[in-house]
Each structure stands twice: as C-alpha cells, then as structure tokens.
Amino acid sequence: MIKHHPDDNLLIEFSAGTLAFGQSIAVSSHLHFCHHCQQRVERLNHVGASLLTDVESVPVSDDLLDSVMAQLDAPTPKRKPAAPSNQKMPRVIDKILSKQGKAKWEFLTPSLDMARLHTGQQQFEVALHRIKAGGSVAQHDHRGTEITLVLDGSFSDENGIYNEGDFLVRDAGQVHRPLASRDAPCICLSVVAAPVRMTGPFMRLLNPFLSFKPL
Ligand SMILES: [Zn+2]
C-alpha cells in the first residue's frame, strides 16, 4: 500500500513537461507503482491539452472532470497494462540501464551499494541505492533536496516505514538514518539536486577561505 505520493505541484509540472528530467524520472517511476497518481496525471494531461488546443476554453467544471474520469475508466481493461506483472522495474529505469549497460554497483559501506544512473544532465544526481536486509545507512544529511522512491523491499526511519512505490522528498539538511527491513534488501531510486561544484581558478576568487579548509 503506497502512502507517500508526489504532491500536486510535482504532478502538474510533470504533466506540463516543465519538471526537470532528474525529478521526472522519480515521478515517472512512482507512476509505475501508483494507479492513483497515474489517473491524476492522465487527468492533468487532458486538462492541459484542452487548455492548449482551446484558447477560449471555459473553466474546468467538476462535471467535465467527472466525464474525463469516466472516459479514462472505460477503456482501461482493453489497454495494455503499463506495468506487466513480470516487469518489476519502472520502464524509465530499465531504459536508462539498458542504454548504459548493466547497473554497476559500487561499494559504499558493508550495508550499502550504489549504482549511478547516467541521465545526460548534471542538475540532479540520479542513482540506485541497495541496502542489505537488516542493514542501515549511516546517519546523513544532504546539501540538496532529495527524492527517494522505494523500488523493491522496504525501509524505515525515525518517521515511519516505506514500501514499494513510496515517494519521499527531503529538504536539504534533514538528517535521517534509513534501515532496511530484516527479511529482504531494499532498492531505492534517489534523485538529489547536485551540489554546485566550484572548481578551477575562480574558486579561490569566489571563496578565498576555501583553500584553508581540508577538503
Ligand atoms: Zn501516487
């Protein structure tokens, strides 16, 4: 049972195509698991399309939304399911992985491996994290907003337990300590706003104190 969903702002931006690619990967992956948000996005797509094609469109009434919902509901059984039961991974992740070759797991700690996803953009760091069954991740915070999506298994932290499909947003500086469930490893997708890296000769100019700090 999915308890954590992307908020409406994210879904609206996703539907409008204005959401950054890194974040779109997380939203799209959530939709793989979440019928509820799939329907919301389809509805937003429809509203967006009619706003674009019909400049003089009347305000969207509840009736219209209901009829859109009815239309969406009707053909569903005929449609190919978006997520066949044998396809565990969201398609977008499968696609990225097949493009870059297999996931290359890097050892981070005895309980944690990471595999980067090459997305061709630098705004967000996108990666898979695998926590061993019963393993924990050292308490950490992050400099940028972090989206975590549970792909397989479950984990918990101070605030609760998260299962497949759960979509979590943590702001920079929020400290947490995820712990995988005892019976199975947990694989998560993580999307972190990449920290600004200052390198080269301008670095000292911008921050003359940086050179005195151990890196
Ligand atoms: Zn959802």
mmCIF file of C-alpha atoms and ligand atoms in Angstrom:
data_model
loop_
_atom_site.group_PDB
_atom_site.id
_atom_site.type_symbol
_atom_site.label_atom_id
_atom_site.label_comp_id
_atom_site.label_asym_id
_atom_site.label_seq_id
_atom_site.Cartn_x
_atom_site.Cartn_y
_atom_site.Cartn_z
ATOM 1 C CA MET A 1 0.000 0.000 0.000
ATOM 2 C CA ILE A 2 1.551 3.269 -1.125
ATOM 3 C CA LYS A 3 1.253 6.021 1.454
ATOM 4 C CA HIS A 4 3.561 8.697 0.103
ATOM 5 C CA HIS A 5 2.888 10.393 -3.228
ATOM 6 C CA PRO A 6 4.379 13.300 -5.178
ATOM 7 C CA ASP A 7 2.499 16.496 -4.360
ATOM 8 C CA ASP A 8 0.246 18.217 -6.886
ATOM 9 C CA ASN A 9 2.894 20.756 -7.869
ATOM 10 C CA LEU A 10 5.206 17.979 -8.970
ATOM 11 C CA LEU A 11 2.412 16.202 -10.860
ATOM 12 C CA ILE A 12 1.343 19.407 -12.591
ATOM 13 C CA GLU A 13 4.909 20.201 -13.653
ATOM 14 C CA PHE A 14 5.392 16.606 -14.742
ATOM 15 C CA SER A 15 2.254 16.739 -16.853
ATOM 16 C CA ALA A 16 3.218 20.104 -18.338
ATOM 17 C CA GLY A 17 6.669 18.807 -19.211
ATOM 18 C CA THR A 18 8.385 21.517 -17.195
ATOM 19 C CA LEU A 19 9.724 19.300 -14.428
ATOM 20 C CA ALA A 20 13.483 18.747 -14.512
ATOM 21 C CA PHE A 21 14.471 15.435 -16.072
ATOM 22 C CA GLY A 22 16.005 14.068 -12.884
ATOM 23 C CA GLN A 23 12.817 14.638 -10.909
ATOM 24 C CA SER A 24 10.702 13.387 -13.802
ATOM 25 C CA ILE A 25 12.458 10.036 -13.556
ATOM 26 C CA ALA A 26 11.311 9.750 -9.946
ATOM 27 C CA VAL A 27 7.733 10.814 -10.710
ATOM 28 C CA SER A 28 7.516 8.523 -13.724
ATOM 29 C CA SER A 29 8.846 5.643 -11.623
ATOM 30 C CA HIS A 30 6.255 6.361 -8.957
ATOM 31 C CA LEU A 31 3.507 6.184 -11.596
ATOM 32 C CA HIS A 32 4.708 2.681 -12.418
ATOM 33 C CA PHE A 33 3.531 1.628 -8.964
ATOM 34 C CA CYS A 34 0.695 4.061 -8.297
ATOM 35 C CA HIS A 35 -2.593 3.840 -10.141
ATOM 36 C CA HIS A 36 -3.962 6.756 -8.163
ATOM 37 C CA CYS A 37 -1.279 9.194 -9.400
ATOM 38 C CA GLN A 38 -1.431 7.703 -12.914
ATOM 39 C CA GLN A 39 -5.054 8.779 -13.058
ATOM 40 C CA ARG A 40 -4.275 12.230 -11.709
ATOM 41 C CA VAL A 41 -1.601 12.730 -14.359
ATOM 42 C CA GLU A 42 -3.886 11.489 -17.140
ATOM 43 C CA ARG A 43 -6.473 13.946 -15.966
ATOM 44 C CA LEU A 44 -3.926 16.766 -15.869
ATOM 45 C CA ASN A 45 -2.695 15.805 -19.342
ATOM 46 C CA HIS A 46 -6.213 16.023 -20.626
ATOM 47 C CA VAL A 47 -6.876 19.381 -18.983
ATOM 48 C CA GLY A 48 -3.520 20.695 -20.215
ATOM 49 C CA ALA A 49 -4.199 19.507 -23.753
ATOM 50 C CA SER A 50 -7.617 21.118 -23.856
ATOM 51 C CA LEU A 51 -6.205 24.362 -22.487
ATOM 52 C CA LEU A 52 -3.619 24.377 -25.243
ATOM 53 C CA THR A 53 -5.969 23.499 -28.073
ATOM 54 C CA ASP A 54 -8.917 25.556 -26.955
ATOM 55 C CA VAL A 55 -7.826 29.062 -26.093
ATOM 56 C CA GLU A 56 -11.324 30.134 -25.219
ATOM 57 C CA SER A 57 -11.971 27.153 -23.037
ATOM 58 C CA VAL A 58 -14.387 27.600 -20.196
ATOM 59 C CA PRO A 59 -13.226 26.968 -16.651
ATOM 60 C CA VAL A 60 -12.986 23.281 -15.961
ATOM 61 C CA SER A 61 -16.031 22.160 -14.053
ATOM 62 C CA ASP A 62 -16.358 19.168 -11.798
ATOM 63 C CA ASP A 63 -18.713 17.672 -14.378
ATOM 64 C CA LEU A 64 -16.030 17.810 -17.011
ATOM 65 C CA LEU A 65 -13.515 16.207 -14.713
ATOM 66 C CA ASP A 66 -16.055 13.509 -13.881
ATOM 67 C CA SER A 67 -16.690 12.809 -17.526
ATOM 68 C CA VAL A 68 -12.942 12.728 -18.175
ATOM 69 C CA MET A 69 -12.621 10.250 -15.353
ATOM 70 C CA ALA A 70 -15.420 8.159 -16.851
ATOM 71 C CA GLN A 71 -13.684 8.156 -20.222
ATOM 72 C CA LEU A 72 -10.432 7.197 -18.616
ATOM 73 C CA ASP A 73 -12.075 4.409 -16.703
ATOM 74 C CA ALA A 74 -13.903 2.935 -19.673
ATOM 75 C CA PRO A 75 -11.064 1.761 -21.940
ATOM 76 C CA THR A 76 -8.787 0.632 -19.140
ATOM 77 C CA PRO A 77 -9.432 -3.130 -19.436
ATOM 78 C CA LYS A 78 -8.564 -3.054 -23.150
ATOM 79 C CA ARG A 79 -5.400 -1.099 -22.646
ATOM 80 C CA LYS A 80 -2.111 -2.818 -22.293
ATOM 81 C CA PRO A 81 -1.194 -2.630 -18.632
ATOM 82 C CA ALA A 82 1.521 -0.057 -18.042
ATOM 83 C CA ALA A 83 3.321 -2.409 -15.702
ATOM 84 C CA PRO A 84 3.138 -6.073 -16.670
ATOM 85 C CA SER A 85 3.493 -8.253 -13.631
ATOM 86 C CA ASN A 86 6.870 -9.566 -14.741
ATOM 87 C CA GLN A 87 8.276 -6.078 -15.122
ATOM 88 C CA LYS A 88 9.385 -5.038 -11.712
ATOM 89 C CA MET A 89 11.466 -2.020 -12.644
ATOM 90 C CA PRO A 90 9.809 1.115 -13.958
ATOM 91 C CA ARG A 91 10.329 1.368 -17.690
ATOM 92 C CA VAL A 92 12.263 4.616 -17.496
ATOM 93 C CA ILE A 93 14.877 2.998 -15.250
ATOM 94 C CA ASP A 94 15.062 -0.100 -17.430
ATOM 95 C CA LYS A 95 15.624 2.166 -20.387
ATOM 96 C CA ILE A 96 18.422 4.156 -18.751
ATOM 97 C CA LEU A 97 20.081 0.949 -17.556
ATOM 98 C CA SER A 98 19.869 -0.714 -20.947
ATOM 99 C CA LYS A 99 21.409 2.379 -22.519
ATOM 100 C CA GLN A 100 24.378 2.474 -20.160
ATOM 101 C CA GLY A 101 24.771 -1.279 -19.836
ATOM 102 C CA LYS A 102 24.059 -3.079 -16.583
ATOM 103 C CA ALA A 103 23.904 -1.323 -13.236
ATOM 104 C CA LYS A 104 27.437 -1.014 -11.884
ATOM 105 C CA TRP A 105 27.157 -1.409 -8.147
ATOM 106 C CA GLU A 106 29.745 0.484 -6.139
ATOM 107 C CA PHE A 107 30.516 -0.462 -2.566
ATOM 108 C CA LEU A 108 29.812 2.373 -0.147
ATOM 109 C CA THR A 109 29.552 0.630 3.221
ATOM 110 C CA PRO A 110 29.100 -3.028 4.251
ATOM 111 C CA SER A 111 25.314 -2.447 4.151
ATOM 112 C CA LEU A 112 25.045 -0.079 1.225
ATOM 113 C CA ASP A 113 25.817 -0.223 -2.513
ATOM 114 C CA MET A 114 25.124 2.427 -5.081
ATOM 115 C CA ALA A 115 24.747 2.381 -8.859
ATOM 116 C CA ARG A 116 24.716 5.657 -10.726
ATOM 117 C CA LEU A 117 22.202 6.226 -13.492
ATOM 118 C CA HIS A 118 23.624 8.208 -16.386
ATOM 119 C CA THR A 119 20.923 10.639 -17.375
ATOM 120 C CA GLY A 120 22.922 13.041 -19.503
ATOM 121 C CA GLN A 121 22.188 16.011 -17.244
ATOM 122 C CA GLN A 122 24.028 17.418 -14.259
ATOM 123 C CA GLN A 123 21.312 19.202 -12.368
ATOM 124 C CA PHE A 124 20.455 16.079 -10.408
ATOM 125 C CA GLU A 125 22.423 13.077 -9.283
ATOM 126 C CA VAL A 126 20.327 10.024 -10.020
ATOM 127 C CA ALA A 127 21.285 6.676 -8.532
ATOM 128 C CA LEU A 128 20.039 3.360 -7.229
ATOM 129 C CA HIS A 129 20.827 2.533 -3.634
ATOM 130 C CA ARG A 130 20.712 -1.005 -2.317
ATOM 131 C CA ILE A 131 20.556 -1.539 1.438
ATOM 132 C CA LYS A 132 21.262 -5.081 2.662
ATOM 133 C CA ALA A 133 18.494 -6.895 4.532
ATOM 134 C CA GLY A 134 18.573 -5.556 8.069
ATOM 135 C CA GLY A 135 21.278 -3.095 7.088
ATOM 136 C CA SER A 136 21.297 0.553 7.975
ATOM 137 C CA VAL A 137 22.634 3.640 6.313
ATOM 138 C CA ALA A 138 24.815 5.887 8.410
ATOM 139 C CA GLN A 139 23.055 8.986 9.580
ATOM 140 C CA HIS A 140 23.453 11.549 6.880
ATOM 141 C CA ASP A 141 22.144 14.769 5.528
ATOM 142 C CA HIS A 142 22.376 16.193 2.083
ATOM 143 C CA ARG A 143 23.006 19.542 0.577
ATOM 144 C CA GLY A 144 20.228 19.428 -1.985
ATOM 145 C CA THR A 145 16.620 18.297 -1.918
ATOM 146 C CA GLU A 146 16.490 14.527 -2.127
ATOM 147 C CA ILE A 147 13.728 12.410 -3.632
ATOM 148 C CA THR A 148 13.687 8.764 -2.642
ATOM 149 C CA LEU A 149 11.458 6.194 -4.321
ATOM 150 C CA VAL A 150 11.285 2.648 -2.990
ATOM 151 C CA LEU A 151 11.658 0.254 -5.936
ATOM 152 C CA ASP A 152 11.933 -3.033 -4.103
ATOM 153 C CA GLY A 153 11.621 -4.113 -0.482
ATOM 154 C CA SER A 154 11.056 -1.609 2.285
ATOM 155 C CA PHE A 155 12.927 0.555 4.727
ATOM 156 C CA SER A 156 12.144 2.567 7.788
ATOM 157 C CA ASP A 157 13.496 5.634 9.510
ATOM 158 C CA GLU A 158 12.604 7.783 12.518
ATOM 159 C CA ASN A 159 9.328 8.781 10.861
ATOM 160 C CA GLY A 160 7.888 5.536 9.604
ATOM 161 C CA ILE A 161 8.112 2.595 7.242
ATOM 162 C CA TYR A 162 8.206 2.948 3.465
ATOM 163 C CA ASN A 163 7.188 0.340 0.924
ATOM 164 C CA GLU A 164 7.430 -0.184 -2.824
ATOM 165 C CA GLY A 165 6.273 2.896 -4.679
ATOM 166 C CA ASP A 166 6.501 5.281 -1.738
ATOM 167 C CA PHE A 167 7.793 8.684 -2.860
ATOM 168 C CA LEU A 168 9.626 10.803 -0.314
ATOM 169 C CA VAL A 169 11.001 14.304 -0.534
ATOM 170 C CA ARG A 170 13.549 15.510 1.975
ATOM 171 C CA ASP A 171 14.812 19.032 2.100
ATOM 172 C CA ALA A 172 18.465 19.867 2.350
ATOM 173 C CA GLY A 173 19.798 19.471 5.846
ATOM 174 C CA GLN A 174 17.200 16.948 7.010
ATOM 175 C CA VAL A 175 19.109 14.214 8.762
ATOM 176 C CA HIS A 176 17.873 10.656 8.613
ATOM 177 C CA ARG A 177 19.011 7.107 9.084
ATOM 178 C CA PRO A 178 17.266 4.557 6.824
ATOM 179 C CA LEU A 179 17.115 0.934 7.917
ATOM 180 C CA ALA A 180 16.163 -1.897 5.527
ATOM 181 C CA SER A 181 13.659 -4.496 6.677
ATOM 182 C CA ARG A 182 15.196 -7.685 8.069
ATOM 183 C CA ASP A 183 13.857 -10.111 5.504
ATOM 184 C CA ALA A 184 14.959 -8.549 2.209
ATOM 185 C CA PRO A 185 17.271 -5.970 0.741
ATOM 186 C CA CYS A 186 15.785 -2.627 -0.191
ATOM 187 C CA ILE A 187 16.445 -0.931 -3.510
ATOM 188 C CA CYS A 188 15.637 2.749 -3.836
ATOM 189 C CA LEU A 189 15.926 5.322 -6.539
ATOM 190 C CA SER A 190 17.417 8.541 -5.281
ATOM 191 C CA VAL A 191 17.426 11.885 -7.025
ATOM 192 C CA VAL A 192 19.458 14.605 -5.361
ATOM 193 C CA ALA A 193 19.856 18.159 -6.534
ATOM 194 C CA ALA A 194 23.525 18.187 -7.418
ATOM 195 C CA PRO A 195 25.639 20.461 -5.278
ATOM 196 C CA VAL A 196 27.228 23.318 -7.140
ATOM 197 C CA ARG A 197 30.807 22.368 -7.702
ATOM 198 C CA MET A 198 33.257 25.188 -7.797
ATOM 199 C CA THR A 199 36.485 24.192 -9.397
ATOM 200 C CA GLY A 200 39.199 25.879 -11.354
ATOM 201 C CA PRO A 201 40.944 29.201 -10.865
ATOM 202 C CA PHE A 202 37.760 31.093 -9.964
ATOM 203 C CA MET A 203 37.150 29.039 -6.883
ATOM 204 C CA ARG A 204 39.645 30.936 -4.742
ATOM 205 C CA LEU A 205 38.424 34.206 -6.073
ATOM 206 C CA LEU A 206 34.869 33.373 -5.032
ATOM 207 C CA ASN A 207 35.791 31.852 -1.750
ATOM 208 C CA PRO A 208 39.307 32.685 -0.591
ATOM 209 C CA PHE A 209 38.758 30.842 2.679
ATOM 210 C CA LEU A 210 38.093 27.547 0.991
ATOM 211 C CA SER A 211 41.782 26.811 0.492
ATOM 212 C CA PHE A 212 42.351 26.773 4.255
ATOM 213 C CA LYS A 213 39.780 24.095 4.869
ATOM 214 C CA PRO A 214 40.677 20.456 4.459
ATOM 215 C CA LEU A 215 38.517 19.006 1.685
HETATM 216 ZN ZN ZN B 1 0.903 8.094 -6.069
#
